[in-house]
mmCIF file of C-alpha atoms in Angstrom:
data_model
loop_
_atom_site.group_PDB
_atom_site.id
_atom_site.type_symbol
_atom_site.label_atom_id
_atom_site.label_comp_id
_atom_site.label_asym_id
_atom_site.label_seq_id
_atom_site.Cartn_x
_atom_site.Cartn_y
_atom_site.Cartn_z
ATOM 1 C CA UNK A 388 240.524 -65.903 137.659
ATOM 2 C CA UNK A 389 239.603 -62.259 137.184
ATOM 3 C CA UNK A 390 237.599 -61.739 134.024
ATOM 4 C CA UNK A 391 236.350 -58.860 131.975
ATOM 5 C CA UNK A 392 233.674 -59.593 129.407
ATOM 6 C CA UNK A 393 232.743 -57.603 126.343
ATOM 7 C CA UNK A 394 230.669 -58.346 123.278
ATOM 8 C CA UNK A 395 233.099 -58.567 120.386
ATOM 9 C CA UNK A 396 230.688 -56.950 117.952
ATOM 10 C CA UNK A 397 230.848 -55.410 115.515
ATOM 11 C CA UNK A 398 228.468 -52.811 116.799
ATOM 12 C CA UNK A 399 227.227 -50.816 113.825
ATOM 13 C CA UNK A 400 225.675 -47.378 114.278
ATOM 14 C CA UNK A 401 224.932 -44.581 111.829
ATOM 15 C CA UNK A 402 226.754 -41.301 112.044
ATOM 16 C CA UNK A 403 225.225 -39.021 114.661
ATOM 17 C CA UNK A 404 223.717 -41.838 116.716
ATOM 18 C CA UNK A 405 224.626 -42.879 120.236
ATOM 19 C CA UNK A 406 226.897 -45.891 120.521
ATOM 20 C CA UNK A 407 226.561 -47.919 123.712
ATOM 21 C CA UNK A 408 229.384 -50.250 124.711
ATOM 22 C CA UNK A 409 229.080 -52.597 127.661
ATOM 23 C CA UNK A 410 231.426 -54.476 129.936
ATOM 24 C CA UNK A 411 231.032 -56.769 132.938
ATOM 25 C CA UNK A 412 233.719 -57.825 135.354
ATOM 26 C CA UNK A 413 234.066 -60.628 137.855
ATOM 27 C CA UNK A 414 236.223 -59.178 140.657
ATOM 28 C CA UNK A 415 233.878 -57.533 143.150
ATOM 29 C CA UNK A 416 236.640 -55.558 144.873
ATOM 30 C CA UNK A 417 237.765 -53.775 141.720
ATOM 31 C CA UNK A 418 238.021 -50.037 142.213
ATOM 32 C CA UNK A 419 239.355 -48.652 138.920
ATOM 33 C CA UNK A 420 237.808 -48.939 135.497
ATOM 34 C CA UNK A 421 239.062 -47.726 132.150
ATOM 35 C CA UNK A 422 238.023 -47.484 128.536
ATOM 36 C CA UNK A 423 240.672 -47.565 125.840
ATOM 37 C CA UNK A 424 240.239 -46.998 122.121
ATOM 38 C CA UNK A 425 242.421 -48.939 119.732
ATOM 39 C CA UNK A 426 242.564 -48.214 116.027
ATOM 40 C CA UNK A 427 243.672 -51.046 113.778
ATOM 41 C CA UNK A 428 247.427 -51.465 113.910
ATOM 42 C CA UNK A 429 247.835 -48.921 116.682
ATOM 43 C CA UNK A 430 248.308 -49.143 120.445
ATOM 44 C CA UNK A 431 245.475 -48.491 122.911
ATOM 45 C CA UNK A 432 244.660 -44.923 123.853
ATOM 46 C CA UNK A 433 243.075 -44.064 127.201
ATOM 47 C CA UNK A 434 239.796 -42.237 126.698
ATOM 48 C CA UNK A 435 237.945 -42.562 130.014
ATOM 49 C CA UNK A 436 238.535 -43.628 133.570
ATOM 50 C CA UNK A 437 235.909 -44.029 136.293
ATOM 51 C CA UNK A 438 236.272 -44.946 139.932
ATOM 52 C CA UNK A 439 232.909 -44.369 141.619
ATOM 53 C CA UNK A 440 229.343 -45.357 140.903
ATOM 54 C CA UNK A 441 227.390 -43.168 138.531
ATOM 55 C CA UNK A 442 228.174 -41.296 135.370
ATOM 56 C CA UNK A 443 231.273 -39.445 134.272
ATOM 57 C CA UNK A 444 231.137 -37.248 131.210
ATOM 58 C CA UNK A 445 233.973 -36.004 129.037
ATOM 59 C CA UNK A 446 232.947 -34.355 125.797
ATOM 60 C CA UNK A 447 231.002 -36.837 123.700
ATOM 61 C CA UNK A 448 231.939 -39.701 125.995
ATOM 62 C CA UNK A 449 230.089 -40.826 129.122
ATOM 63 C CA UNK A 450 231.274 -43.684 131.294
ATOM 64 C CA UNK A 451 228.772 -45.343 133.604
ATOM 65 C CA UNK A 452 229.681 -47.557 136.540
ATOM 66 C CA UNK A 453 227.452 -49.808 138.630
ATOM 67 C CA UNK A 454 229.564 -51.712 141.132
ATOM 68 C CA UNK A 455 226.600 -53.620 142.570
ATOM 69 C CA UNK A 456 225.916 -55.095 139.141
ATOM 70 C CA UNK A 457 229.617 -55.266 138.252
ATOM 71 C CA UNK A 458 228.904 -53.398 135.081
ATOM 72 C CA UNK A 459 230.600 -50.523 133.301
ATOM 73 C CA UNK A 460 229.549 -48.926 130.037
ATOM 74 C CA UNK A 461 230.675 -46.283 127.598
ATOM 75 C CA UNK A 462 228.316 -44.071 125.654
ATOM 76 C CA UNK A 463 229.512 -42.146 122.624
ATOM 77 C CA UNK A 464 227.164 -39.380 121.568
ATOM 78 C CA UNK A 465 227.013 -37.984 118.045
ATOM 79 C CA UNK A 466 229.095 -40.891 116.768
ATOM 80 C CA UNK A 467 231.506 -40.067 113.961
ATOM 81 C CA UNK A 468 233.137 -42.361 111.394
ATOM 82 C CA UNK A 469 236.444 -41.524 113.097
ATOM 83 C CA UNK A 470 235.119 -43.259 116.218
ATOM 84 C CA UNK A 471 235.259 -46.555 114.347
ATOM 85 C CA UNK A 472 237.737 -48.608 116.370
ATOM 86 C CA UNK A 473 237.935 -51.355 118.944
ATOM 87 C CA UNK A 474 237.044 -50.260 122.464
ATOM 88 C CA UNK A 475 238.726 -52.089 125.303
ATOM 89 C CA UNK A 476 237.351 -52.209 128.806
ATOM 90 C CA UNK A 477 239.983 -52.612 131.523
ATOM 91 C CA UNK A 478 239.675 -53.214 135.237
ATOM 92 C CA UNK A 479 242.181 -53.100 138.075
ATOM 93 C CA UNK A 480 244.927 -51.023 139.571
ATOM 94 C CA UNK A 481 248.036 -50.664 137.370
ATOM 95 C CA UNK A 482 248.116 -54.357 136.395
ATOM 96 C CA UNK A 483 244.927 -54.233 134.381
ATOM 97 C CA UNK A 484 242.724 -57.029 133.159
ATOM 98 C CA UNK A 485 241.469 -56.260 129.677
ATOM 99 C CA UNK A 486 238.368 -57.412 127.901
ATOM 100 C CA UNK A 487 238.675 -58.687 124.365
ATOM 101 C CA UNK A 488 237.218 -55.452 123.042
ATOM 102 C CA UNK A 489 234.137 -54.386 121.105
ATOM 103 C CA UNK A 490 234.575 -53.346 117.516
ATOM 104 C CA UNK A 491 232.543 -50.230 116.690
ATOM 105 C CA UNK A 492 231.659 -49.291 113.121
ATOM 106 C CA UNK A 493 230.157 -45.876 112.485
ATOM 107 C CA UNK A 494 228.747 -45.528 109.000
ATOM 108 C CA UNK A 495 228.493 -42.127 107.255
ATOM 109 C CA UNK B 1206 251.130 -35.354 123.802
ATOM 110 C CA UNK B 1207 252.762 -38.725 124.215
ATOM 111 C CA UNK B 1208 253.218 -39.934 127.752
ATOM 112 C CA UNK B 1209 255.161 -43.099 126.962
ATOM 113 C CA UNK B 1210 257.705 -43.398 124.169
ATOM 114 C CA UNK B 1211 258.539 -46.726 122.557
ATOM 115 C CA UNK B 1212 261.225 -47.539 119.999
ATOM 116 C CA UNK B 1213 261.533 -48.843 117.412
ATOM 117 C CA UNK B 1214 258.092 -48.627 115.858
ATOM 118 C CA UNK B 1215 258.803 -51.597 113.655
ATOM 119 C CA UNK B 1216 261.655 -53.986 113.142
ATOM 120 C CA UNK B 1217 262.392 -56.855 110.798
ATOM 121 C CA UNK B 1218 264.981 -59.361 111.869
ATOM 122 C CA UNK B 1219 266.258 -62.728 110.812
ATOM 123 C CA UNK B 1220 265.460 -65.877 112.693
ATOM 124 C CA UNK B 1221 267.960 -66.519 115.477
ATOM 125 C CA UNK B 1222 268.873 -62.902 116.093
ATOM 126 C CA UNK B 1223 267.921 -60.744 119.072
ATOM 127 C CA UNK B 1224 265.904 -57.566 119.112
ATOM 128 C CA UNK B 1225 265.783 -54.898 121.800
ATOM 129 C CA UNK B 1226 262.751 -52.683 122.337
ATOM 130 C CA UNK B 1227 262.929 -49.567 124.503
ATOM 131 C CA UNK B 1228 260.134 -48.019 126.521
ATOM 132 C CA UNK B 1229 260.505 -44.621 128.187
ATOM 133 C CA UNK B 1230 258.201 -42.703 130.445
ATOM 134 C CA UNK B 1231 258.202 -39.046 129.473
ATOM 135 C CA UNK B 1232 258.300 -36.425 132.225
ATOM 136 C CA UNK B 1233 257.383 -38.862 134.984
ATOM 137 C CA UNK B 1234 258.978 -41.714 136.827
ATOM 138 C CA UNK B 1235 257.697 -45.244 136.438
ATOM 139 C CA UNK B 1236 258.904 -47.798 138.956
ATOM 140 C CA UNK B 1237 256.673 -50.306 137.227
ATOM 141 C CA UNK B 1238 256.047 -50.815 133.541
ATOM 142 C CA UNK B 1239 254.099 -53.506 131.747
ATOM 143 C CA UNK B 1240 254.866 -55.331 128.531
ATOM 144 C CA UNK B 1241 252.055 -56.645 126.364
ATOM 145 C CA UNK B 1242 251.898 -58.641 123.172
ATOM 146 C CA UNK B 1243 249.066 -58.598 120.703
ATOM 147 C CA UNK B 1244 248.554 -60.977 117.796
ATOM 148 C CA UNK B 1245 246.305 -59.943 114.876
ATOM 149 C CA UNK B 1246 242.624 -59.670 115.785
ATOM 150 C CA UNK B 1247 243.303 -60.697 119.373
ATOM 151 C CA UNK B 1248 243.303 -58.760 122.590
ATOM 152 C CA UNK B 1249 246.239 -57.609 124.617
ATOM 153 C CA UNK B 1250 248.160 -60.273 126.475
ATOM 154 C CA UNK B 1251 250.228 -59.224 129.449
ATOM 155 C CA UNK B 1252 253.686 -60.723 129.167
ATOM 156 C CA UNK B 1253 255.492 -59.337 132.189
ATOM 157 C CA UNK B 1254 255.716 -56.629 134.800
ATOM 158 C CA UNK B 1255 258.958 -54.689 134.728
ATOM 159 C CA UNK B 1256 260.159 -53.500 138.137
ATOM 160 C CA UNK B 1257 262.811 -50.841 138.547
ATOM 161 C CA UNK B 1258 265.824 -52.204 140.374
ATOM 162 C CA UNK B 1259 264.551 -55.752 140.651
ATOM 163 C CA UNK B 1260 263.626 -58.750 138.557
ATOM 164 C CA UNK B 1261 260.676 -58.679 136.230
ATOM 165 C CA UNK B 1262 257.602 -60.732 136.992
ATOM 166 C CA UNK B 1263 256.524 -62.926 134.106
ATOM 167 C CA UNK B 1264 253.033 -64.176 133.375
ATOM 168 C CA UNK B 1265 252.393 -67.864 133.139
ATOM 169 C CA UNK B 1266 253.610 -69.340 129.894
ATOM 170 C CA UNK B 1267 256.025 -66.515 129.055
ATOM 171 C CA UNK B 1268 259.646 -67.645 128.857
ATOM 172 C CA UNK B 1269 261.786 -65.332 130.955
ATOM 173 C CA UNK B 1270 264.990 -66.465 129.228
ATOM 174 C CA UNK B 1271 263.567 -65.622 125.844
ATOM 175 C CA UNK B 1272 262.033 -62.282 126.730
ATOM 176 C CA UNK B 1273 264.629 -60.463 128.769
ATOM 177 C CA UNK B 1274 263.437 -57.395 130.623
ATOM 178 C CA UNK B 1275 265.666 -54.766 132.151
ATOM 179 C CA UNK B 1276 264.373 -51.782 134.114
ATOM 180 C CA UNK B 1277 267.601 -49.980 134.872
ATOM 181 C CA UNK B 1278 266.198 -46.551 135.598
ATOM 182 C CA UNK B 1279 262.974 -44.894 136.684
ATOM 183 C CA UNK B 1280 262.159 -43.901 133.120
ATOM 184 C CA UNK B 1281 263.446 -46.776 130.974
ATOM 185 C CA UNK B 1282 262.508 -50.405 130.543
ATOM 186 C CA UNK B 1283 263.798 -52.614 127.760
ATOM 187 C CA UNK B 1284 262.493 -55.872 126.329
ATOM 188 C CA UNK B 1285 264.924 -58.066 124.427
ATOM 189 C CA UNK B 1286 263.533 -60.875 122.331
ATOM 190 C CA UNK B 1287 266.374 -63.366 122.184
ATOM 191 C CA UNK B 1288 266.881 -65.908 119.416
ATOM 192 C CA UNK B 1289 263.774 -64.687 117.679
ATOM 193 C CA UNK B 1290 261.691 -67.060 115.596
ATOM 194 C CA UNK B 1291 258.859 -66.389 113.151
ATOM 195 C CA UNK B 1292 256.284 -67.268 115.802
ATOM 196 C CA UNK B 1293 257.562 -64.325 117.866
ATOM 197 C CA UNK B 1294 256.325 -61.963 115.165
ATOM 198 C CA UNK B 1295 253.772 -59.806 116.889
ATOM 199 C CA UNK B 1296 252.895 -56.331 118.112
ATOM 200 C CA UNK B 1297 254.689 -55.566 121.374
ATOM 201 C CA UNK B 1298 253.389 -52.706 123.479
ATOM 202 C CA UNK B 1299 254.715 -51.269 126.703
ATOM 203 C CA UNK B 1300 252.751 -49.269 129.227
ATOM 204 C CA UNK B 1301 253.364 -47.267 132.369
ATOM 205 C CA UNK B 1302 251.028 -45.987 135.073
ATOM 206 C CA UNK B 1303 251.061 -42.226 135.513
ATOM 207 C CA UNK B 1304 249.601 -40.850 138.728
ATOM 208 C CA UNK B 1305 246.962 -38.171 138.364
ATOM 209 C CA UNK B 1306 246.113 -35.422 140.794
ATOM 210 C CA UNK B 1307 243.381 -37.619 142.289
ATOM 211 C CA UNK B 1308 245.926 -40.230 143.337
ATOM 212 C CA UNK B 1309 244.975 -42.804 140.741
ATOM 213 C CA UNK B 1310 247.361 -44.047 138.078
ATOM 214 C CA UNK B 1311 245.856 -45.049 134.731
ATOM 215 C CA UNK B 1312 248.022 -46.948 132.293
ATOM 216 C CA UNK B 1313 249.396 -45.126 129.293
ATOM 217 C CA UNK B 1314 250.682 -47.096 126.332
ATOM 218 C CA UNK B 1315 253.598 -46.595 124.037
ATOM 219 C CA UNK B 1316 252.982 -46.652 120.275
ATOM 220 C CA UNK B 1317 254.001 -50.266 120.048
ATOM 221 C CA UNK B 1318 256.658 -52.166 118.130
ATOM 222 C CA UNK B 1319 255.710 -54.390 115.248
ATOM 223 C CA UNK B 1320 258.223 -57.225 115.089
ATOM 224 C CA UNK B 1321 258.554 -59.391 112.005
ATOM 225 C CA UNK B 1322 260.931 -62.318 112.138
ATOM 226 C CA UNK B 1323 261.870 -63.775 108.776
#
């Protein structure tokens, strides 16, 4: 059974701080990793994808992948109240396995 | 802009009736699409994989005769909830993989359909 684990949160950070979201996965042969943001009542939106070990930066977002530790994380710099949402980690190729999501709350 | 279009956004129907939900890939072809369901405060649950030109593949516990999937073209998949009951009320979301220039294909989601069965 392939699994993706996330802390459900909520993770509370003040505006302007760095939010760190973590995810572990069980399938060692996984090659593709994604972070989705889901606002309440809305569908998931792809915000980051990462395929090789190391860091990948896109604006305020940085995804980090460590395949040896089976660990992927998402850093959000200069967090804004509009970043408040549930962040879903997903692993796989096309047919993704999703984590249960981490709820992020950014307070003004 | 939107990559995957889904309609309707919301629908209310009476118990025993059927509801059809459409999912279209915009400006790209999708031989495979995925249908998810999400209950309040829960994560996404994959219901089935829609395959263009062949039968859909259903996940364990999902009734194929109740959730009919048709993938008649490379840009359109439909999900029909037959003989809907109140317990089918949920948020249904379709997705399609879109290949990038690097040869990978992340999933893009439609806006979802909120189904309420009265």
